[in-house]
């Protein structure tokens, strides 16, 4: 039995929701082909599109680890062969490691006749994240597996809540050609935050969720602010402030760092605005001599 699956890129954090909010976008994403084999063990046969950077040793590969975790929880005694086609940049803040973990877990589950629901696959894929950056965060793998916009209400126990979004909501993500490792971008964060910042941040998380449900674009826009993480991580992204200001001026509801960066996401009510913003942002990076790619998708 053999299957080919696609797992999408994801925008984690969504400004105010560090480690608890994320959503899937249409493209880019990873493609994984998995074939069952009689002998036990997960074998990574080949990886393309990674520029030779990813390990093919199963225990060091996020897809391999997620698949092994899944197999452990079943009575399946065979193994699997894996071909991983990276179709998105690594270290981009677009959930590249998560897409591979999610695709691996999803493919394995399909081949074993779906012993788990999509939500139940999240913990397996989270082990891939633990391997990739040292922290088993779920805000990329959960939306990659479940689609749409999700809230990780709690990690212990894991409580994942799919969030409704207004019909007209678009995202533009721009990926400048610089690499930021999630592990490093987590290490530079302050471990303690002042209570006043915490109050602002949780007010915004609640406001964003309420805004999405009420289709209240004003409330969504007011809530897309991050007073905790962005002030630190934005220092790693050249011209972040300029890009953000230009995007808001052009009509974005909000603009922030996608995951741990360097990609930047903007949410917009209308597709034309999202496309226009992609254009404006790419020009700002080009003027600085930085190449970039943009992706616009409906949420
Ligand atoms: N929540 C994670 C972080 C997402 O910000 O470190 C990484 O893509």
mmCIF file of C-alpha atoms and ligand atoms in Angstrom:
data_model
loop_
_atom_site.group_PDB
_atom_site.id
_atom_site.type_symbol
_atom_site.label_atom_id
_atom_site.label_comp_id
_atom_site.label_asym_id
_atom_site.label_seq_id
_atom_site.Cartn_x
_atom_site.Cartn_y
_atom_site.Cartn_z
ATOM 1 C CA UNK A 1 0.000 0.000 0.000
ATOM 2 C CA UNK A 2 1.311 3.421 -0.950
ATOM 3 C CA UNK A 3 -0.033 6.964 -0.529
ATOM 4 C CA UNK A 4 0.972 10.525 -1.408
ATOM 5 C CA UNK A 5 -0.133 13.307 0.946
ATOM 6 C CA UNK A 6 0.235 17.080 1.101
ATOM 7 C CA UNK A 7 0.586 19.078 4.315
ATOM 8 C CA UNK A 8 0.243 22.854 4.186
ATOM 9 C CA UNK A 9 2.394 25.629 5.556
ATOM 10 C CA UNK A 10 0.985 27.262 8.672
ATOM 11 C CA UNK A 11 1.126 30.634 10.385
ATOM 12 C CA UNK A 12 1.689 30.102 14.114
ATOM 13 C CA UNK A 13 1.183 32.587 16.971
ATOM 14 C CA UNK A 14 -1.006 34.959 14.880
ATOM 15 C CA UNK A 15 0.476 37.984 16.701
ATOM 16 C CA UNK A 16 -0.945 37.703 20.233
ATOM 17 C CA UNK A 17 -1.202 33.905 20.570
ATOM 18 C CA UNK A 18 2.345 32.646 21.112
ATOM 19 C CA UNK A 19 2.207 28.821 21.058
ATOM 20 C CA UNK A 20 -1.618 28.794 21.236
ATOM 21 C CA UNK A 21 -2.923 30.066 17.859
ATOM 22 C CA UNK A 22 -2.232 28.981 14.298
ATOM 23 C CA UNK A 23 -3.850 28.632 10.909
ATOM 24 C CA UNK A 24 -3.183 26.733 7.691
ATOM 25 C CA UNK A 25 -2.623 28.397 4.323
ATOM 26 C CA UNK A 26 -3.232 26.860 0.879
ATOM 27 C CA UNK A 27 0.366 26.845 -0.255
ATOM 28 C CA UNK A 28 3.261 26.203 -0.061
ATOM 29 C CA UNK A 29 3.443 22.805 1.662
ATOM 30 C CA UNK A 30 5.221 19.487 1.783
ATOM 31 C CA UNK A 31 4.506 16.326 -0.115
ATOM 32 C CA UNK A 32 5.216 12.952 1.423
ATOM 33 C CA UNK A 33 4.942 9.524 -0.190
ATOM 34 C CA UNK A 34 4.702 6.587 2.188
ATOM 35 C CA UNK A 35 4.673 2.889 1.352
ATOM 36 C CA UNK A 36 4.112 0.076 3.839
ATOM 37 C CA UNK A 37 6.750 -2.653 4.067
ATOM 38 C CA UNK A 38 6.792 -5.964 5.907
ATOM 39 C CA UNK A 39 9.943 -5.415 7.924
ATOM 40 C CA UNK A 40 9.596 -3.129 10.960
ATOM 41 C CA UNK A 41 11.110 0.355 11.039
ATOM 42 C CA UNK A 42 10.628 3.630 9.201
ATOM 43 C CA UNK A 43 13.088 4.156 6.384
ATOM 44 C CA UNK A 44 13.561 7.604 4.822
ATOM 45 C CA UNK A 45 14.404 6.613 1.261
ATOM 46 C CA UNK A 46 14.940 10.089 -0.174
ATOM 47 C CA UNK A 47 14.453 13.776 0.539
ATOM 48 C CA UNK A 48 14.208 16.357 -2.226
ATOM 49 C CA UNK A 49 14.008 20.140 -2.112
ATOM 50 C CA UNK A 50 15.969 20.625 1.119
ATOM 51 C CA UNK A 51 19.308 21.443 -0.449
ATOM 52 C CA UNK A 52 20.761 18.412 1.340
ATOM 53 C CA UNK A 53 20.140 19.964 4.764
ATOM 54 C CA UNK A 54 17.744 17.452 6.305
ATOM 55 C CA UNK A 55 18.841 14.192 7.907
ATOM 56 C CA UNK A 56 17.629 10.900 6.421
ATOM 57 C CA UNK A 57 18.267 9.075 9.668
ATOM 58 C CA UNK A 58 14.732 8.320 10.892
ATOM 59 C CA UNK A 59 15.293 9.329 14.494
ATOM 60 C CA UNK A 60 16.621 12.739 13.383
ATOM 61 C CA UNK A 61 13.881 13.431 10.847
ATOM 62 C CA UNK A 62 10.623 15.088 11.949
ATOM 63 C CA UNK A 63 8.422 12.985 9.623
ATOM 64 C CA UNK A 64 10.221 9.813 10.658
ATOM 65 C CA UNK A 65 9.817 10.554 14.360
ATOM 66 C CA UNK A 66 6.113 11.384 14.024
ATOM 67 C CA UNK A 67 5.525 8.127 12.127
ATOM 68 C CA UNK A 68 7.459 6.051 14.641
ATOM 69 C CA UNK A 69 5.452 7.573 17.482
ATOM 70 C CA UNK A 70 2.232 6.672 15.722
ATOM 71 C CA UNK A 71 3.279 3.102 14.953
ATOM 72 C CA UNK A 72 4.215 2.616 18.617
ATOM 73 C CA UNK A 73 0.616 3.290 19.613
ATOM 74 C CA UNK A 74 -0.799 0.634 17.267
ATOM 75 C CA UNK A 75 -0.351 -3.117 16.944
ATOM 76 C CA UNK A 76 1.098 -2.740 13.434
ATOM 77 C CA UNK A 77 4.232 -4.863 13.189
ATOM 78 C CA UNK A 78 5.499 -3.804 9.766
ATOM 79 C CA UNK A 79 7.329 -0.672 8.756
ATOM 80 C CA UNK A 80 7.250 2.064 6.132
ATOM 81 C CA UNK A 81 9.346 3.650 3.413
ATOM 82 C CA UNK A 82 9.204 7.426 3.065
ATOM 83 C CA UNK A 83 9.960 9.876 0.263
ATOM 84 C CA UNK A 84 9.877 13.469 1.492
ATOM 85 C CA UNK A 85 9.497 16.302 -1.001
ATOM 86 C CA UNK A 86 10.153 19.648 0.667
ATOM 87 C CA UNK A 87 8.263 22.251 -1.272
ATOM 88 C CA UNK A 88 8.699 25.059 1.191
ATOM 89 C CA UNK A 89 11.668 26.889 2.669
ATOM 90 C CA UNK A 90 13.319 25.647 5.865
ATOM 91 C CA UNK A 91 13.727 27.960 8.855
ATOM 92 C CA UNK A 92 11.173 30.313 7.341
ATOM 93 C CA UNK A 93 8.513 30.615 10.047
ATOM 94 C CA UNK A 94 6.040 28.826 7.801
ATOM 95 C CA UNK A 95 5.982 25.591 9.777
ATOM 96 C CA UNK A 96 8.274 23.621 7.510
ATOM 97 C CA UNK A 97 9.224 20.986 10.095
ATOM 98 C CA UNK A 98 5.576 20.779 11.160
ATOM 99 C CA UNK A 99 4.373 20.155 7.612
ATOM 100 C CA UNK A 100 6.710 17.159 7.309
ATOM 101 C CA UNK A 101 5.677 15.752 10.709
ATOM 102 C CA UNK A 102 2.009 16.269 9.948
ATOM 103 C CA UNK A 103 2.287 14.728 6.496
ATOM 104 C CA UNK A 104 4.139 11.696 7.856
ATOM 105 C CA UNK A 105 1.642 11.076 10.644
ATOM 106 C CA UNK A 106 -1.333 11.653 8.346
ATOM 107 C CA UNK A 107 -0.027 9.309 5.645
ATOM 108 C CA UNK A 108 0.752 6.541 8.128
ATOM 109 C CA UNK A 109 -2.696 6.866 9.675
ATOM 110 C CA UNK A 110 -4.366 6.564 6.274
ATOM 111 C CA UNK A 111 -2.329 3.480 5.383
ATOM 112 C CA UNK A 112 -3.257 1.813 8.679
ATOM 113 C CA UNK A 113 -6.964 2.438 7.965
ATOM 114 C CA UNK A 114 -7.326 5.480 10.191
ATOM 115 C CA UNK A 115 -6.989 4.283 13.769
ATOM 116 C CA UNK A 116 -6.730 7.958 14.833
ATOM 117 C CA UNK A 117 -8.720 11.151 14.167
ATOM 118 C CA UNK A 118 -6.846 14.194 12.834
ATOM 119 C CA UNK A 119 -6.842 15.727 16.322
ATOM 120 C CA UNK A 120 -5.434 12.507 17.774
ATOM 121 C CA UNK A 121 -2.519 12.698 15.322
ATOM 122 C CA UNK A 122 -1.378 16.030 16.794
ATOM 123 C CA UNK A 123 0.657 14.551 19.701
ATOM 124 C CA UNK A 124 2.626 12.351 17.273
ATOM 125 C CA UNK A 125 3.458 15.291 15.051
ATOM 126 C CA UNK A 126 4.352 17.368 18.135
ATOM 127 C CA UNK A 127 7.211 14.939 18.774
ATOM 128 C CA UNK A 128 8.604 16.016 15.402
ATOM 129 C CA UNK A 129 8.531 19.620 16.672
ATOM 130 C CA UNK A 130 10.286 18.625 19.870
ATOM 131 C CA UNK A 131 13.041 17.176 17.702
ATOM 132 C CA UNK A 132 13.181 20.213 15.406
ATOM 133 C CA UNK A 133 13.349 22.989 18.003
ATOM 134 C CA UNK A 134 13.438 21.446 21.454
ATOM 135 C CA UNK A 135 9.816 22.311 22.274
ATOM 136 C CA UNK A 136 6.762 20.220 21.404
ATOM 137 C CA UNK A 137 4.602 23.183 20.418
ATOM 138 C CA UNK A 138 1.386 22.398 18.555
ATOM 139 C CA UNK A 139 0.498 25.698 16.905
ATOM 140 C CA UNK A 140 1.896 24.590 13.520
ATOM 141 C CA UNK A 141 1.147 20.853 13.541
ATOM 142 C CA UNK A 142 -2.457 21.203 14.737
ATOM 143 C CA UNK A 143 -3.566 23.509 11.891
ATOM 144 C CA UNK A 144 -1.443 21.513 9.397
ATOM 145 C CA UNK A 145 -3.352 18.354 10.370
ATOM 146 C CA UNK A 146 -6.801 19.787 11.027
ATOM 147 C CA UNK A 147 -6.909 22.695 8.593
ATOM 148 C CA UNK A 148 -8.324 26.150 9.287
ATOM 149 C CA UNK A 149 -7.689 28.217 12.393
ATOM 150 C CA UNK A 150 -7.051 26.490 15.710
ATOM 151 C CA UNK A 151 -6.568 27.368 19.353
ATOM 152 C CA UNK A 152 -4.433 25.217 21.650
ATOM 153 C CA UNK A 153 -6.441 25.961 24.788
ATOM 154 C CA UNK A 154 -4.151 23.766 26.883
ATOM 155 C CA UNK A 155 -1.074 21.561 26.449
ATOM 156 C CA UNK A 156 -1.531 19.396 29.551
ATOM 157 C CA UNK A 157 -3.935 17.918 28.834
ATOM 158 C CA UNK A 158 -3.888 18.743 25.139
ATOM 159 C CA UNK A 159 -7.089 20.633 24.280
ATOM 160 C CA UNK A 160 -7.361 21.811 20.683
ATOM 161 C CA UNK A 161 -10.258 23.988 19.593
ATOM 162 C CA UNK A 162 -11.033 24.636 15.903
ATOM 163 C CA UNK A 163 -12.000 28.301 15.497
ATOM 164 C CA UNK A 164 -14.551 29.585 12.992
ATOM 165 C CA UNK A 165 -13.394 32.417 10.754
ATOM 166 C CA UNK A 166 -15.367 34.915 8.653
ATOM 167 C CA UNK A 167 -15.900 33.855 5.051
ATOM 168 C CA UNK A 168 -13.920 36.772 3.712
ATOM 169 C CA UNK A 169 -10.492 36.543 5.318
ATOM 170 C CA UNK A 170 -7.193 36.427 3.422
ATOM 171 C CA UNK A 171 -3.600 36.080 4.410
ATOM 172 C CA UNK A 172 -0.438 37.224 2.715
ATOM 173 C CA UNK A 173 2.836 35.787 3.900
ATOM 174 C CA UNK A 174 6.142 37.131 2.722
ATOM 175 C CA UNK A 175 9.279 35.081 3.176
ATOM 176 C CA UNK A 176 12.515 37.062 2.913
ATOM 177 C CA UNK A 177 15.551 34.928 2.049
ATOM 178 C CA UNK A 178 17.084 34.927 5.471
ATOM 179 C CA UNK A 179 16.998 31.979 7.854
ATOM 180 C CA UNK A 180 15.932 32.098 11.494
ATOM 181 C CA UNK A 181 16.116 28.873 13.512
ATOM 182 C CA UNK A 182 13.072 28.429 15.749
ATOM 183 C CA UNK A 183 15.297 27.110 18.508
ATOM 184 C CA UNK A 184 17.306 30.360 18.564
ATOM 185 C CA UNK A 185 14.187 32.511 18.207
ATOM 186 C CA UNK A 186 12.725 30.794 21.294
ATOM 187 C CA UNK A 187 15.904 31.107 23.324
ATOM 188 C CA UNK A 188 16.098 34.890 23.008
ATOM 189 C CA UNK A 189 12.617 35.387 24.499
ATOM 190 C CA UNK A 190 12.254 36.773 28.005
ATOM 191 C CA UNK A 191 11.136 34.088 30.444
ATOM 192 C CA UNK A 192 9.083 36.480 32.580
ATOM 193 C CA UNK A 193 6.691 39.142 31.406
ATOM 194 C CA UNK A 194 5.268 42.099 33.335
ATOM 195 C CA UNK A 195 1.680 41.653 34.474
ATOM 196 C CA UNK A 196 0.583 44.736 32.519
ATOM 197 C CA UNK A 197 1.869 43.134 29.284
ATOM 198 C CA UNK A 198 0.149 39.851 30.153
ATOM 199 C CA UNK A 199 -3.142 41.710 30.614
ATOM 200 C CA UNK A 200 -2.768 43.387 27.216
ATOM 201 C CA UNK A 201 -1.837 40.102 25.556
ATOM 202 C CA UNK A 202 -4.667 37.946 26.893
ATOM 203 C CA UNK A 203 -7.140 40.740 26.197
ATOM 204 C CA UNK A 204 -5.977 40.605 22.581
ATOM 205 C CA UNK A 205 -6.178 36.804 22.335
ATOM 206 C CA UNK A 206 -9.749 36.863 23.617
ATOM 207 C CA UNK A 207 -10.549 39.841 21.381
ATOM 208 C CA UNK A 208 -9.196 38.089 18.301
ATOM 209 C CA UNK A 209 -11.262 34.958 18.916
ATOM 210 C CA UNK A 210 -14.387 37.022 19.647
ATOM 211 C CA UNK A 211 -13.738 39.108 16.526
ATOM 212 C CA UNK A 212 -13.411 36.022 14.325
ATOM 213 C CA UNK A 213 -16.696 34.595 15.623
ATOM 214 C CA UNK A 214 -18.553 37.898 15.420
ATOM 215 C CA UNK A 215 -17.082 38.662 11.974
ATOM 216 C CA UNK A 216 -16.120 41.968 13.529
ATOM 217 C CA UNK A 217 -13.155 43.106 11.429
ATOM 218 C CA UNK A 218 -12.556 46.153 13.617
ATOM 219 C CA UNK A 219 -12.178 43.944 16.663
ATOM 220 C CA UNK A 220 -9.959 41.484 14.768
ATOM 221 C CA UNK A 221 -7.773 44.373 13.699
ATOM 222 C CA UNK A 222 -7.498 45.911 17.180
ATOM 223 C CA UNK A 223 -6.604 42.507 18.628
ATOM 224 C CA UNK A 224 -3.817 41.617 16.167
ATOM 225 C CA UNK A 225 -1.108 43.007 18.416
ATOM 226 C CA UNK A 226 1.745 41.356 20.225
ATOM 227 C CA UNK A 227 3.416 43.201 23.095
ATOM 228 C CA UNK A 228 5.377 40.162 24.341
ATOM 229 C CA UNK A 229 7.171 38.342 21.520
ATOM 230 C CA UNK A 230 7.300 40.751 18.577
ATOM 231 C CA UNK A 231 9.387 43.447 20.322
ATOM 232 C CA UNK A 232 12.167 40.853 20.774
ATOM 233 C CA UNK A 233 11.965 38.793 17.584
ATOM 234 C CA UNK A 234 11.358 41.685 15.207
ATOM 235 C CA UNK A 235 14.991 42.675 15.801
ATOM 236 C CA UNK A 236 15.985 39.600 13.753
ATOM 237 C CA UNK A 237 13.999 40.754 10.704
ATOM 238 C CA UNK A 238 15.413 43.671 8.718
ATOM 239 C CA UNK A 239 12.811 46.370 7.975
ATOM 240 C CA UNK A 240 10.076 44.635 9.962
ATOM 241 C CA UNK A 241 8.772 47.971 11.246
ATOM 242 C CA UNK A 242 8.687 49.497 7.772
ATOM 243 C CA UNK A 243 6.898 46.474 6.280
ATOM 244 C CA UNK A 244 4.335 46.447 9.054
ATOM 245 C CA UNK A 245 3.617 50.164 8.821
ATOM 246 C CA UNK A 246 3.238 49.983 5.027
ATOM 247 C CA UNK A 247 0.935 46.960 5.267
ATOM 248 C CA UNK A 248 -1.354 48.557 7.838
ATOM 249 C CA UNK A 249 -1.447 51.753 5.778
ATOM 250 C CA UNK A 250 -2.471 49.691 2.726
ATOM 251 C CA UNK A 251 -5.419 48.227 4.630
ATOM 252 C CA UNK A 252 -4.191 45.081 6.415
ATOM 253 C CA UNK A 253 -6.242 44.188 9.487
ATOM 254 C CA UNK A 254 -2.990 43.281 11.172
ATOM 255 C CA UNK A 255 0.570 42.299 10.437
ATOM 256 C CA UNK A 256 3.025 40.289 12.507
ATOM 257 C CA UNK A 257 5.761 37.676 12.519
ATOM 258 C CA UNK A 258 4.725 34.290 11.153
ATOM 259 C CA UNK A 259 5.755 31.678 13.722
ATOM 260 C CA UNK A 260 9.305 32.363 14.781
ATOM 261 C CA UNK A 261 10.052 34.345 11.594
ATOM 262 C CA UNK A 262 11.530 35.665 9.413
ATOM 263 C CA UNK A 263 8.282 35.362 7.385
ATOM 264 C CA UNK A 264 5.731 38.082 8.032
ATOM 265 C CA UNK A 265 1.976 37.517 7.783
ATOM 266 C CA UNK A 266 -0.773 40.045 7.140
ATOM 267 C CA UNK A 267 -4.481 39.349 7.515
ATOM 268 C CA UNK A 268 -6.893 41.192 5.236
ATOM 269 C CA UNK A 269 -10.624 41.299 4.749
ATOM 270 C CA UNK A 270 -10.353 41.413 0.956
ATOM 271 C CA UNK A 271 -8.236 39.421 -1.460
ATOM 272 C CA UNK A 272 -7.301 42.469 -3.579
ATOM 273 C CA UNK A 273 -5.856 44.149 -0.494
ATOM 274 C CA UNK A 274 -3.886 41.011 0.398
ATOM 275 C CA UNK A 275 -2.420 40.863 -3.125
ATOM 276 C CA UNK A 276 -1.592 44.563 -3.102
ATOM 277 C CA UNK A 277 0.148 44.207 0.256
ATOM 278 C CA UNK A 278 2.233 41.293 -1.042
ATOM 279 C CA UNK A 279 3.387 43.557 -3.840
ATOM 280 C CA UNK A 280 4.240 46.469 -1.507
ATOM 281 C CA UNK A 281 6.149 44.233 0.900
ATOM 282 C CA UNK A 282 8.150 42.506 -1.850
ATOM 283 C CA UNK A 283 9.176 45.932 -3.142
ATOM 284 C CA UNK A 284 10.428 47.025 0.277
ATOM 285 C CA UNK A 285 12.592 43.906 0.564
ATOM 286 C CA UNK A 286 13.773 44.221 -3.056
ATOM 287 C CA UNK A 287 14.826 47.835 -2.427
ATOM 288 C CA UNK A 288 16.993 46.525 0.419
ATOM 289 C CA UNK A 289 18.498 43.867 -1.827
ATOM 290 C CA UNK A 290 16.643 41.017 -0.091
ATOM 291 C CA UNK A 291 14.918 38.450 -2.321
ATOM 292 C CA UNK A 292 11.522 37.284 -1.112
ATOM 293 C CA UNK A 293 8.587 35.041 -1.999
ATOM 294 C CA UNK A 294 4.974 35.869 -1.248
ATOM 295 C CA UNK A 295 1.997 33.562 -0.774
ATOM 296 C CA UNK A 296 -1.592 34.750 -0.623
ATOM 297 C CA UNK A 297 -4.389 32.467 0.432
ATOM 298 C CA UNK A 298 -7.931 32.415 1.785
ATOM 299 C CA UNK A 299 -8.234 31.361 5.428
HETATM 300 N N1 LIG B 1 4.981 29.092 18.529
HETATM 301 C C1 LIG B 1 6.226 28.747 17.900
HETATM 302 C C2 LIG B 1 7.233 29.839 18.181
HETATM 303 C C3 LIG B 1 5.997 28.642 16.423
HETATM 304 O O1 LIG B 1 6.866 30.999 18.043
HETATM 305 O O2 LIG B 1 8.358 29.546 18.552
HETATM 306 C C4 LIG B 1 7.230 28.300 15.634
HETATM 307 O O3 LIG B 1 6.887 28.221 14.263
#
